[in-house]
Coordinates of C-alpha atoms in Angstrom, one line a residue:
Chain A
X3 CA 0.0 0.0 0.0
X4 CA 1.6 3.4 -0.9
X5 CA 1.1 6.1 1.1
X6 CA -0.9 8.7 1.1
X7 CA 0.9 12.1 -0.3
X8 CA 1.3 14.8 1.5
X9 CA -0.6 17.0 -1.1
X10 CA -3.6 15.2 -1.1
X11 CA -3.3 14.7 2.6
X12 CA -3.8 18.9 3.2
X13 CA -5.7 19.4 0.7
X14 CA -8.1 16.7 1.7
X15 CA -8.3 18.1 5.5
X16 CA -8.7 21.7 3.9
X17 CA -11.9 20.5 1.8
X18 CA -13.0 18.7 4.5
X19 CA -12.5 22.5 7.0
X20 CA -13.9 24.2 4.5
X21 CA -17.2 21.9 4.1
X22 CA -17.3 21.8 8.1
X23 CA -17.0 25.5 7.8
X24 CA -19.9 26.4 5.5
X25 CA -22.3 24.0 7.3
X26 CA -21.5 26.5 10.2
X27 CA -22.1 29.4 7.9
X28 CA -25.1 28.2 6.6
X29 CA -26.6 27.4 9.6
X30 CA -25.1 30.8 11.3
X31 CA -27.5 32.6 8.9
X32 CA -30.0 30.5 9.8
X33 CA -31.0 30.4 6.0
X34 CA -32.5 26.7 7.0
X35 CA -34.4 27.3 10.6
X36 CA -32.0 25.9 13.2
X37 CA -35.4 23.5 14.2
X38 CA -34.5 21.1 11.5
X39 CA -31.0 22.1 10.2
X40 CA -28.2 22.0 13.4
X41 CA -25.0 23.5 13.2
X42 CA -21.6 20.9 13.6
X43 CA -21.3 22.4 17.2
X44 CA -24.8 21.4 18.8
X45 CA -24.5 18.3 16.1
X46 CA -20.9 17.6 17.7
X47 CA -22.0 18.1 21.9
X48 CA -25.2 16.0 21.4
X49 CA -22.4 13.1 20.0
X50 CA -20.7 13.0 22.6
X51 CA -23.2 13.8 25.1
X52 CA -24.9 10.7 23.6
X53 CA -22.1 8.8 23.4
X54 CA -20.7 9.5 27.2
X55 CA -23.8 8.3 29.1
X56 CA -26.8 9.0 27.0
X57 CA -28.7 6.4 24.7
X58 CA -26.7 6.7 21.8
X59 CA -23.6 4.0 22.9
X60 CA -26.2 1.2 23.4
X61 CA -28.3 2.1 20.3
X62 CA -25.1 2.0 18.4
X63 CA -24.6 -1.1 19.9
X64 CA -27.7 -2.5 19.0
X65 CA -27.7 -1.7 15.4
X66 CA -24.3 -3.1 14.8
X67 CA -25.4 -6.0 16.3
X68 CA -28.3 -6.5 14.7
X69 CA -26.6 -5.8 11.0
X70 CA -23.6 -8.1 11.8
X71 CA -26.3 -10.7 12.8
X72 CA -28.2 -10.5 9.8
X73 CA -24.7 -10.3 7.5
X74 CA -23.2 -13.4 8.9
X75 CA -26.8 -15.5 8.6
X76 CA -27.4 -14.2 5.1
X77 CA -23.5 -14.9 4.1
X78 CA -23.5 -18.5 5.6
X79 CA -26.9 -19.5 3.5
X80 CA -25.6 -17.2 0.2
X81 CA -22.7 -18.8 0.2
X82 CA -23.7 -22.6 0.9
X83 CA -26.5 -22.5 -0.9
X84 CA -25.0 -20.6 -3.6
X85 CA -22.2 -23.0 -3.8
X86 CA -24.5 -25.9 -3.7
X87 CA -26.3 -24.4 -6.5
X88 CA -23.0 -23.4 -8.5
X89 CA -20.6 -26.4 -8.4
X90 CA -23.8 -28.4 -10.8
X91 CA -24.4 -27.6 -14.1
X92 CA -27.6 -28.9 -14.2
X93 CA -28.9 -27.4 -10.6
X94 CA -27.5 -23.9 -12.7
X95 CA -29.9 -24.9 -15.5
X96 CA -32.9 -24.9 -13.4
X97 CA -32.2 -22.6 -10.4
X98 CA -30.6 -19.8 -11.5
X99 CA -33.3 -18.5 -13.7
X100 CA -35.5 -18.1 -10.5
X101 CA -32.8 -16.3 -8.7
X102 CA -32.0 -13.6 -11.5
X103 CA -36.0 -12.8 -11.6
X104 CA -35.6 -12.4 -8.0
X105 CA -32.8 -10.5 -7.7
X106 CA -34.5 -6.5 -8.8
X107 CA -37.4 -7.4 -6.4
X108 CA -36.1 -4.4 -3.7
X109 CA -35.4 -6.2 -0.4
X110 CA -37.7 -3.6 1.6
X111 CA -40.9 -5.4 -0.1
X112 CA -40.4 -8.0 1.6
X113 CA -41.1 -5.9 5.1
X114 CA -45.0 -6.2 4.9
X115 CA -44.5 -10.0 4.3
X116 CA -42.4 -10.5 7.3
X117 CA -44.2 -8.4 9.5
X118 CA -46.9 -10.6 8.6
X119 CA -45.7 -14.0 9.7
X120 CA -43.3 -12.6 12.6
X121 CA -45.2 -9.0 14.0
X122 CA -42.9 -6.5 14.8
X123 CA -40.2 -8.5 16.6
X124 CA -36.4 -8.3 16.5
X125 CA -36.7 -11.8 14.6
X126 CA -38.7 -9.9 12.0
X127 CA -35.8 -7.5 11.4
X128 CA -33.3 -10.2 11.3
X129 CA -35.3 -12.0 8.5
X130 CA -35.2 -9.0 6.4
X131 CA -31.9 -7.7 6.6
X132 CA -30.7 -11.4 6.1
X133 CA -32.9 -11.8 3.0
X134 CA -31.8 -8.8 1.8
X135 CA -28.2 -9.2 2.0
X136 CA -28.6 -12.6 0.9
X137 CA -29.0 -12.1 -3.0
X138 CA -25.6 -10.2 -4.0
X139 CA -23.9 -13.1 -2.0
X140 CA -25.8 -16.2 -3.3
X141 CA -25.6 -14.4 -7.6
X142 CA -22.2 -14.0 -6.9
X143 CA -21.2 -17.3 -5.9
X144 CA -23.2 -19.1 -8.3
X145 CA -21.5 -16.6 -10.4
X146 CA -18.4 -17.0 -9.5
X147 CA -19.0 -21.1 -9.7
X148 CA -20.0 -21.0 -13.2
X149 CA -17.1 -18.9 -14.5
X150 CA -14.3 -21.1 -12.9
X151 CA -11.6 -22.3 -15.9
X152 CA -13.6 -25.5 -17.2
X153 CA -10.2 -26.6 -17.2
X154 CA -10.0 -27.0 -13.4
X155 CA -13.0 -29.3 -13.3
X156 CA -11.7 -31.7 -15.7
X157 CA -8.3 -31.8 -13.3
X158 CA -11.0 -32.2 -10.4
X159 CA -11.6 -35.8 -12.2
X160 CA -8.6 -36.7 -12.9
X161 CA -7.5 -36.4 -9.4
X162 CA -11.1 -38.0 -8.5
X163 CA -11.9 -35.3 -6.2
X164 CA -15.2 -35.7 -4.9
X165 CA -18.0 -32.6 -4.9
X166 CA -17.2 -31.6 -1.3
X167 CA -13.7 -31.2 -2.1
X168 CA -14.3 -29.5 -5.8
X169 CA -16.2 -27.0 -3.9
X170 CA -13.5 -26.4 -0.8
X171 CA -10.4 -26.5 -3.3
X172 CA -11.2 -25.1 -6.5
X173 CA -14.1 -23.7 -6.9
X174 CA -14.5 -21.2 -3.7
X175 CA -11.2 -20.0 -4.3
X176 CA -11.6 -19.1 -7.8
X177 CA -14.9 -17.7 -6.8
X178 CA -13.7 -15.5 -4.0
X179 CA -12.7 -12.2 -5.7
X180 CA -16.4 -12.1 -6.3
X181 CA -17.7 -13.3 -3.1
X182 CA -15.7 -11.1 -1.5
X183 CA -16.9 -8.1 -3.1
X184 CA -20.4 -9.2 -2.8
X185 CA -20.0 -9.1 1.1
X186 CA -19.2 -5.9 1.1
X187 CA -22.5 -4.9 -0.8
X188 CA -24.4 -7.1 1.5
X189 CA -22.9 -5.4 5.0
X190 CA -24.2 -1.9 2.9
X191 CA -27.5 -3.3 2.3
X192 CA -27.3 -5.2 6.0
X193 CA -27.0 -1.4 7.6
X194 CA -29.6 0.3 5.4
X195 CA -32.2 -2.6 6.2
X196 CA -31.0 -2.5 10.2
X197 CA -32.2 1.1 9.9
X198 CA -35.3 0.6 8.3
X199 CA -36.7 -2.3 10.2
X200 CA -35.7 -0.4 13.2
X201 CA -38.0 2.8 12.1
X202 CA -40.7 0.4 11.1
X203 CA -41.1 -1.8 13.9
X204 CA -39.4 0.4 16.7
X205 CA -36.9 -1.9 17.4
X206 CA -34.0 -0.2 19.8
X207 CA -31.4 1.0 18.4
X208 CA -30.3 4.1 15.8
X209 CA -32.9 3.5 13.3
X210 CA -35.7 4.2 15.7
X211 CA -33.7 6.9 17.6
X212 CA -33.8 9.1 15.0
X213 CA -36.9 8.4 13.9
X214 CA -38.2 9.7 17.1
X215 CA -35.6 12.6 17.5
X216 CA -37.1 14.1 13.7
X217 CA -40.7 13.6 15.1
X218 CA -39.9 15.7 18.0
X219 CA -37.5 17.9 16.4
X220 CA -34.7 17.1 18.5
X221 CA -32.1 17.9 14.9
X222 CA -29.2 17.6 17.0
X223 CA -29.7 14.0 18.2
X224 CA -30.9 13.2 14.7
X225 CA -27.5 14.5 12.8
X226 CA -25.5 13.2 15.6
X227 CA -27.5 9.7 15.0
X228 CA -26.5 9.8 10.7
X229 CA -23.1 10.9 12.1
X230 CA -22.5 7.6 13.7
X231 CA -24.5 5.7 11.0
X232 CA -21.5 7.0 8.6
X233 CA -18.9 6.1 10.5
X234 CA -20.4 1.8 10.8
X235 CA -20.6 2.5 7.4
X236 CA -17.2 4.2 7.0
X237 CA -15.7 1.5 9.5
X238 CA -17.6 -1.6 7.8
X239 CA -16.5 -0.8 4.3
X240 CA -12.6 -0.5 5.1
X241 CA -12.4 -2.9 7.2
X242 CA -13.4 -5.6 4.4
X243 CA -11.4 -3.8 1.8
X244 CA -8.6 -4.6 3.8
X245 CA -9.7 -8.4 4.1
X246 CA -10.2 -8.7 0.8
X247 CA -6.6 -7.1 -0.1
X248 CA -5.3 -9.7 2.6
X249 CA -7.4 -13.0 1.2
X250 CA -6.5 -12.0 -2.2
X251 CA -2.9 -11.3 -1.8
X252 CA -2.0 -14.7 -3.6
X253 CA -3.6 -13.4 -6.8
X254 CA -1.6 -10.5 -7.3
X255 CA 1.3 -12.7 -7.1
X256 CA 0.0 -15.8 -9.2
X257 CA -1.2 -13.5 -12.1
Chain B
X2 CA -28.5 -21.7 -30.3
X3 CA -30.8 -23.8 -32.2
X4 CA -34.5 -23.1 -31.5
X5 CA -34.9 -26.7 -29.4
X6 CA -32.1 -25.8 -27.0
X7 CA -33.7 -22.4 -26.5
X8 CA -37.0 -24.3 -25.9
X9 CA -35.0 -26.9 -23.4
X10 CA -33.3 -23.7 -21.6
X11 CA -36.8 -22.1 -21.3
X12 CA -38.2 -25.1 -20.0
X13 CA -36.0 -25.9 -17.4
X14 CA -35.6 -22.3 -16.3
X15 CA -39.6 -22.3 -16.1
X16 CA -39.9 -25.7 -14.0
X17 CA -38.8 -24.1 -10.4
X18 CA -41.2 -21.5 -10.5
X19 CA -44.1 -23.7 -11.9
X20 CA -43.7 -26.9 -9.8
X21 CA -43.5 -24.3 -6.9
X22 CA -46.9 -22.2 -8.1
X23 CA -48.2 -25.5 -8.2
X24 CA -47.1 -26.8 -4.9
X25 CA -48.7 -23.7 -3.2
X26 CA -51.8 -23.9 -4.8
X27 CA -52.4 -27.9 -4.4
X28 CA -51.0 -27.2 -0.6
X29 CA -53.8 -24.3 0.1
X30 CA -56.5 -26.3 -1.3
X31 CA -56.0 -29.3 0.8
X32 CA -55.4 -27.5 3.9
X33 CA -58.4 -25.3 2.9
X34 CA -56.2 -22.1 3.7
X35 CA -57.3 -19.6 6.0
X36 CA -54.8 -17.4 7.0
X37 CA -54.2 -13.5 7.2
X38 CA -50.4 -14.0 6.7
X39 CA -50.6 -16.8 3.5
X40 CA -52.6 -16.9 0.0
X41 CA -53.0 -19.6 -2.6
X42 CA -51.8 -18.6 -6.0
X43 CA -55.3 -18.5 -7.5
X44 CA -56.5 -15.8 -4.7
X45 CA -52.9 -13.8 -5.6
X46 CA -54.2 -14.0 -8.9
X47 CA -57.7 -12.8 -8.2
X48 CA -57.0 -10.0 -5.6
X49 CA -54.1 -8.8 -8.6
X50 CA -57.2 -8.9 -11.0
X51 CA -59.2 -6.6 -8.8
X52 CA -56.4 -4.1 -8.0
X53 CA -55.7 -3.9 -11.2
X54 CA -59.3 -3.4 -12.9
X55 CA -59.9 -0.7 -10.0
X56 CA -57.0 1.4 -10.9
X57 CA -55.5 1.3 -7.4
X58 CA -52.2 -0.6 -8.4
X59 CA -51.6 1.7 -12.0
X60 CA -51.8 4.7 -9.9
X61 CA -49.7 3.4 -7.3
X62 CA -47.0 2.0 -9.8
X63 CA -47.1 5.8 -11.8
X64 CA -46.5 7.3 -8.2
X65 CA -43.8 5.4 -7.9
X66 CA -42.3 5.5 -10.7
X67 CA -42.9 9.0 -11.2
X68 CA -40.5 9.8 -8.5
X69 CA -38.0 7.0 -9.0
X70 CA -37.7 8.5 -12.3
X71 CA -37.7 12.6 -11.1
X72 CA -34.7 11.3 -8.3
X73 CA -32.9 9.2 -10.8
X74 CA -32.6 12.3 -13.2
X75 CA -31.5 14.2 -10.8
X76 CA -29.5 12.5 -8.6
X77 CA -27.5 11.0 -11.9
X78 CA -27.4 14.2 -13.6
X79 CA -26.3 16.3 -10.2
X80 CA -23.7 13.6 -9.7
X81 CA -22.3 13.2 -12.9
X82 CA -21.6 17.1 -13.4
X83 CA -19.7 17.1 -10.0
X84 CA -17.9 14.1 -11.2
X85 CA -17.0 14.9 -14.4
X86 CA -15.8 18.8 -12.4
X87 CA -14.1 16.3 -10.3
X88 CA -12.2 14.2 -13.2
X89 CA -11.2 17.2 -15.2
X90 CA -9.5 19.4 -12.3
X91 CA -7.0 17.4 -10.1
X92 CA -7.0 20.2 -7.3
X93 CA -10.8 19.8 -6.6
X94 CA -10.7 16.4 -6.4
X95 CA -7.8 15.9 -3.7
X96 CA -9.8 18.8 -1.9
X97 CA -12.9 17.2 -1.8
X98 CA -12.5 13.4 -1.9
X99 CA -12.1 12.9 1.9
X100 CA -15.1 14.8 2.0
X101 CA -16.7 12.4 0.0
X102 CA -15.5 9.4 1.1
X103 CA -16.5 10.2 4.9
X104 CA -20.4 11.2 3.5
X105 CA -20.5 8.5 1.0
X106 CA -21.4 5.4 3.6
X107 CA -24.3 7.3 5.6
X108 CA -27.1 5.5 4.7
X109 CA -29.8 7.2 2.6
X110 CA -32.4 5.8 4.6
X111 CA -30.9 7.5 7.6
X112 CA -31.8 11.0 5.5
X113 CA -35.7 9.8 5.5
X114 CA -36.1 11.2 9.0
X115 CA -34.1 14.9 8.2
X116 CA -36.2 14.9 4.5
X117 CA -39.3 14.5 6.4
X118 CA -38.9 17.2 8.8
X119 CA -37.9 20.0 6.3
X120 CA -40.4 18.8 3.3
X121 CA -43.3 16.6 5.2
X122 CA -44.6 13.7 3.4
X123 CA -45.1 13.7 -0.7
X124 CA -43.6 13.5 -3.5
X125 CA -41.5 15.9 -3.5
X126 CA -39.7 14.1 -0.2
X127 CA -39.2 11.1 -1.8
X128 CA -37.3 12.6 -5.1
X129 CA -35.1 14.1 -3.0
X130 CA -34.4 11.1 -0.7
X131 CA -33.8 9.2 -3.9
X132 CA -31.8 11.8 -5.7
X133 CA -29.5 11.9 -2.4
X134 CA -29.6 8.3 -2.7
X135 CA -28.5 8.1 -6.2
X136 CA -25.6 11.5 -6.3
X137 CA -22.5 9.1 -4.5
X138 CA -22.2 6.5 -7.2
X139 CA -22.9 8.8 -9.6
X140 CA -20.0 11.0 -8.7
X141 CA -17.3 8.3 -8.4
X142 CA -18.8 6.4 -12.0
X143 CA -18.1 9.6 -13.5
X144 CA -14.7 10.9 -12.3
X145 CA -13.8 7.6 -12.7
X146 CA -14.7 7.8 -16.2
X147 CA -13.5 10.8 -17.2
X148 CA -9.7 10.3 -15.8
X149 CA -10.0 7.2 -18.3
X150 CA -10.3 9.3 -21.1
X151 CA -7.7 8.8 -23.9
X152 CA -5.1 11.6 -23.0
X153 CA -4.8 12.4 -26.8
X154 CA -8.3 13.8 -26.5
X155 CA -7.5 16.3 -23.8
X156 CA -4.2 17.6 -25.7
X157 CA -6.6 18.2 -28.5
X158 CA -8.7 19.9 -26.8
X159 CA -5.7 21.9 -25.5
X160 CA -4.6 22.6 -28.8
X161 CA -7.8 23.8 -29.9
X162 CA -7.6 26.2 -27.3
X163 CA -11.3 25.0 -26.1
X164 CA -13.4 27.1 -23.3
X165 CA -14.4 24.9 -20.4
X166 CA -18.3 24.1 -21.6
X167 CA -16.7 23.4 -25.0
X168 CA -14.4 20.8 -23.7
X169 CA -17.0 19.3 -21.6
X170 CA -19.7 19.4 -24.5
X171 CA -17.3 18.4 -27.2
X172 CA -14.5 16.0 -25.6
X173 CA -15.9 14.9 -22.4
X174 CA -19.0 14.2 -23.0
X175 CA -18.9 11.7 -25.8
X176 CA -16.0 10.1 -24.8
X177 CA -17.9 8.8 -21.4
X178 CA -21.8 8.7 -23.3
X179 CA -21.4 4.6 -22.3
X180 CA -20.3 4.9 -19.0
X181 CA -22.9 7.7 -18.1
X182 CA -25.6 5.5 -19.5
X183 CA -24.2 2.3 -17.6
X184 CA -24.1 4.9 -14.4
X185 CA -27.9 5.2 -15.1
X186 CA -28.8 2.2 -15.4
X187 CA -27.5 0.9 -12.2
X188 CA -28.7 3.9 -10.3
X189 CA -32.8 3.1 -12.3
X190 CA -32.7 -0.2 -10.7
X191 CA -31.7 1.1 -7.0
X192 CA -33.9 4.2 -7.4
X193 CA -37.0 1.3 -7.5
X194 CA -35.4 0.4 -4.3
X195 CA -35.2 3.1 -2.5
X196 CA -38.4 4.5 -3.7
X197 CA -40.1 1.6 -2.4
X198 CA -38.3 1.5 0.8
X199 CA -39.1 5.4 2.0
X200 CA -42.8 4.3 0.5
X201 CA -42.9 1.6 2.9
X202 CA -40.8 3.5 5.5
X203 CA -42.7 7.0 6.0
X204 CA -44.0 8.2 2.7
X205 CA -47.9 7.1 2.1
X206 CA -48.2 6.9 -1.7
X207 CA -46.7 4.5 -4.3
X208 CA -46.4 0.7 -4.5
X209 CA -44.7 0.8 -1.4
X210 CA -47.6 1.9 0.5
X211 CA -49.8 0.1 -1.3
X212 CA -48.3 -3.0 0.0
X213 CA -48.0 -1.7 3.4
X214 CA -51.6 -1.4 3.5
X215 CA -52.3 -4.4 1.9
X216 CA -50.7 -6.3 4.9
X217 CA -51.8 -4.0 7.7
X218 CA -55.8 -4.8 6.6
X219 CA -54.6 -8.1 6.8
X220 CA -55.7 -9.2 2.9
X221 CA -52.5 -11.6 2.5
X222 CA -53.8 -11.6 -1.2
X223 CA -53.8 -8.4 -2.2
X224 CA -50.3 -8.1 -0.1
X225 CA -48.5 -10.8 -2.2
X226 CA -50.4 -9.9 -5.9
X227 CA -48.5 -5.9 -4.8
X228 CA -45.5 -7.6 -4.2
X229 CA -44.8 -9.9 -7.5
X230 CA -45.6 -6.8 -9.2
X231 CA -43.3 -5.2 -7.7
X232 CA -41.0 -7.7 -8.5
X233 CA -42.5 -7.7 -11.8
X234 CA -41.8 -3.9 -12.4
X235 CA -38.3 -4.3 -11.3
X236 CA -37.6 -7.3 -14.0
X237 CA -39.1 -5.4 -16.5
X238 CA -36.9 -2.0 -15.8
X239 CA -33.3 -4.1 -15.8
X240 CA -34.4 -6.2 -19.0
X241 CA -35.4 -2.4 -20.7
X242 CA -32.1 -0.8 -19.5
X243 CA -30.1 -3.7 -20.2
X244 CA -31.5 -4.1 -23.9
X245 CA -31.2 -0.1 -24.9
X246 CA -27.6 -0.5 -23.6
X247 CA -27.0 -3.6 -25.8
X248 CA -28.5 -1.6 -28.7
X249 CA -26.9 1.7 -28.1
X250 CA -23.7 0.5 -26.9
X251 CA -22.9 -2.9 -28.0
X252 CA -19.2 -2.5 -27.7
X253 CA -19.6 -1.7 -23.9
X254 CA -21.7 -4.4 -22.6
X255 CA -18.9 -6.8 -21.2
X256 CA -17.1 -3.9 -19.7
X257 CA -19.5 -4.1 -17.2
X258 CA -17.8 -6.4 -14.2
X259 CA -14.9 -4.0 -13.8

């Protein structure tokens, strides 16, 4: 990884002054009524009076746990079923169909149809942000399966490598550039659903909190809520980039 | 492909969906389904037939698509001008892409809540939400696109001693037509999304809320007829977009999995 230059480096944290800086004009001039449009100070002391005491730490909490939750369960079944699904030709022939027609169907439609079956329980939130975050995961890996070098399958029989191990040795790792991307889609789509079934079924955590702080028009705690929303986001995304540089470090090399 | 393999293909990529139509209806019928949470395909079918003669679902799908479409526009076209700003001058875009990485992972649902409180419900809230929604990828599609452009281009715009809006109008602009209209079409689909999402979330119009009501009047029918056509609508909109970009850009099509 090269580093950063220096150029970009001040520039960057100049931008970034200068944005901070005409929020606090904007909102000094009250062109937008201070009611709904807070400036980065009384955004800033409600984080951290949230965050040291308040509600915010454990609402953070609870989103983040809800998202991972619903990442890992929809990973696990995308990628098993998907490999499942991938590693036959034939299974490809009659499933995948179905899953491409599924795919555009916006995850937040299914909300209604959970909420039917489960109420408005945590479990019902779970469902949707694992069915959600399930489809980029599953496509990709069935994908991914389908595009592995046909040559590596007919080594598979020569070596008389059973499915299991066609699946562990050749076929996941060929497929992983895509999988990997496709989790971080899915962790996106895992935080926007958190949020929403949050807001719809007020669950606890940030979703709901900010929900409630816009009714009341409390716009501090609700910037100081997205503020922290960002940063999961921020946080999530990097994190798995670096993963993914890590896992797929034996790539660079091989190619 | 011959026309019996196509046949074969069709076929076998129709069997899931059949045997499983099939299976729900036979399963209903035996169980003599009562439920306020399941349906049997034929009673889908029937509540869909209603909605649909009544008007009810076509003015909910305009609705919605009305402002999918307004926020797309918008969001694209608000993007893409910052982006290709972004592409062409190197000193804006070191200034302002920390700024933009550190605003580009809040959620747009998150901005449902500050929308609502400065525009109140309608349609005018959900454009925006989606436009927000949509202005993030479009920025980074487009820079990205318009560093790619062959260098030779820019020193002849140089040489022809081109204004700004010339360069942009004349050089730019062509040069990244396929990526701009790739840009689009991923945003169309997501702008369904998100439309649907801050439908079901807060706003009360669309197909979104349509569904939403469906379920909370407990008619499991109607609920499951709105949301195939949802489904439905969302095919239909990546099977359009992906069609005009085979026809209007066949040369770009594989370039898409970069």
């Amino acid at each position: 990884m090269k580093a950063v230059p220096l150029r970009k480096l001040v520039l960057g944290i100049g931008g970034l002054a200068a944005f901070i800086l005409l929020w606090k004009l904007v909102t000094d001039a009250k062109l937008v009524s201070p009611v709904f449009f807070p400036g980065p100070e009384r955004t800033y002391v409600a984080l951290v009076k949230g965050l040291s005491g308040g509600p915010l730490l454990s609402q953070t909490f609870e989103t983040v746990k809800r998202m991972l939750l619903g990442w890992l369960l929809a990973s696990f079944v995308g990628i098993l079923f998907g490999a499942l699904v991938g590693v036959s030709k034939r299974a490809r022939a009659f499933i995948a169909p179905t899953l491409e027609l599924l795919r555009p169907l916006p995850a937040s439609a299914m909300i209604p149809v959970a909420i039917a079956f489960l109420g408005f329980s945590d479990n019902m939130v779970l469902v949707v942000i694992a069915f959600g975050a399930l489809w980029p995961m599953l496509l990709a890996t069935v994908h991914g399966f389908a595009a592995m070098e046909p040559r590596l399958y007919e080594v598979s029989e020569v070596l008389g490598l059973n499915r299991a191990q066609v699946i562990w040795k050749l076929a996941l790792p060929s497929a992983m550039p895509m999988i990997l991307a496709s989790l971080r889609l899915g962790l996106t789509i895992s935080l926007i659903l958190a949020v929403v079934g949050e807001m719809l079924a007020s669950r606890e955590g940030l979703g709901q909190s900010i929900l409630a702080a816009s009714r009341s028009f409390r716009s501090a705690d609700l910037f100081a809520g997205i503020v922290i929303l960002g940063a999961i986001g921020l946080f999530g995304s990097r994190l798995l980039s670096v993963a993914e540089r890590h896992l797929l470090r034996w790539q660079a090399s091989s190619r | 492909m011959s026309a019996a393999r196509v046949l074969k293909n069709g076929g076998r990529a129709a069997a899931l969906p059949v045997a499983l139509i099939v299976l729900a209806q036979v399963a209903a019928t035996v169980t003599q389904l009562e439920s306020d949470s399941l349906a049997s395909p034929a009673d889908i079918a029937m509540a869909f037939v209603s909605v649909m003669g009544d008007g009810t679902l076509l003015k909910a799908t305009a609705d919605t698509l009305k402002a999918a479409a307004a926020g797309c526009l918008l969001g694209v076209g608000a993007g893409s001008l910052l982006g290709i700003v972004l592409g062409l001058f190197r000193i804006a875009d070191d200034a302002l892409d920390l700024t933009i990485e550190l605003l580009r992972p809040v959620p747009v649902v998150a901005l449902i809540p500050v929308v609502m409180m400065l525009l109140g419900f309608g349609a005018e809230m959900e454009i925006v939400i989606i436009a927000l929604g949509m202005l993030w990828p479009s920025v980074v599609l487009a820079r990205a696109a318009v560093k790619e452009v062959e260098p030779r281009l820019m020193e002849v715009s140089n040489v022809l001693q081109l204004g700004f809006a010339a360069r942009v109008w004349k050089i730019v602009l062509p040069a990244i037509l396929p990526q701009l209209f790739m840009s689009l079409k991923l945003a169309a689909g997501y702008a369904l999304v998100v439309a649907v999402t801050v439908e079901i979330t807060a706003n009360p119009l669309g197909l979104g809320y349509g569904i939403m009501m469906a379920q909370q009047a407990l008619r499991p029918a109607e609920m499951f007829a709105y949301l195939i056509w949802i489904g439905a609508v969302g095919w239909l909109i990546s099977v359009l977009l992906n069609a005009a970009q085979r026809t209007f850009f066949p040369a770009f099509v594989n370039g898409e999995g970069r």
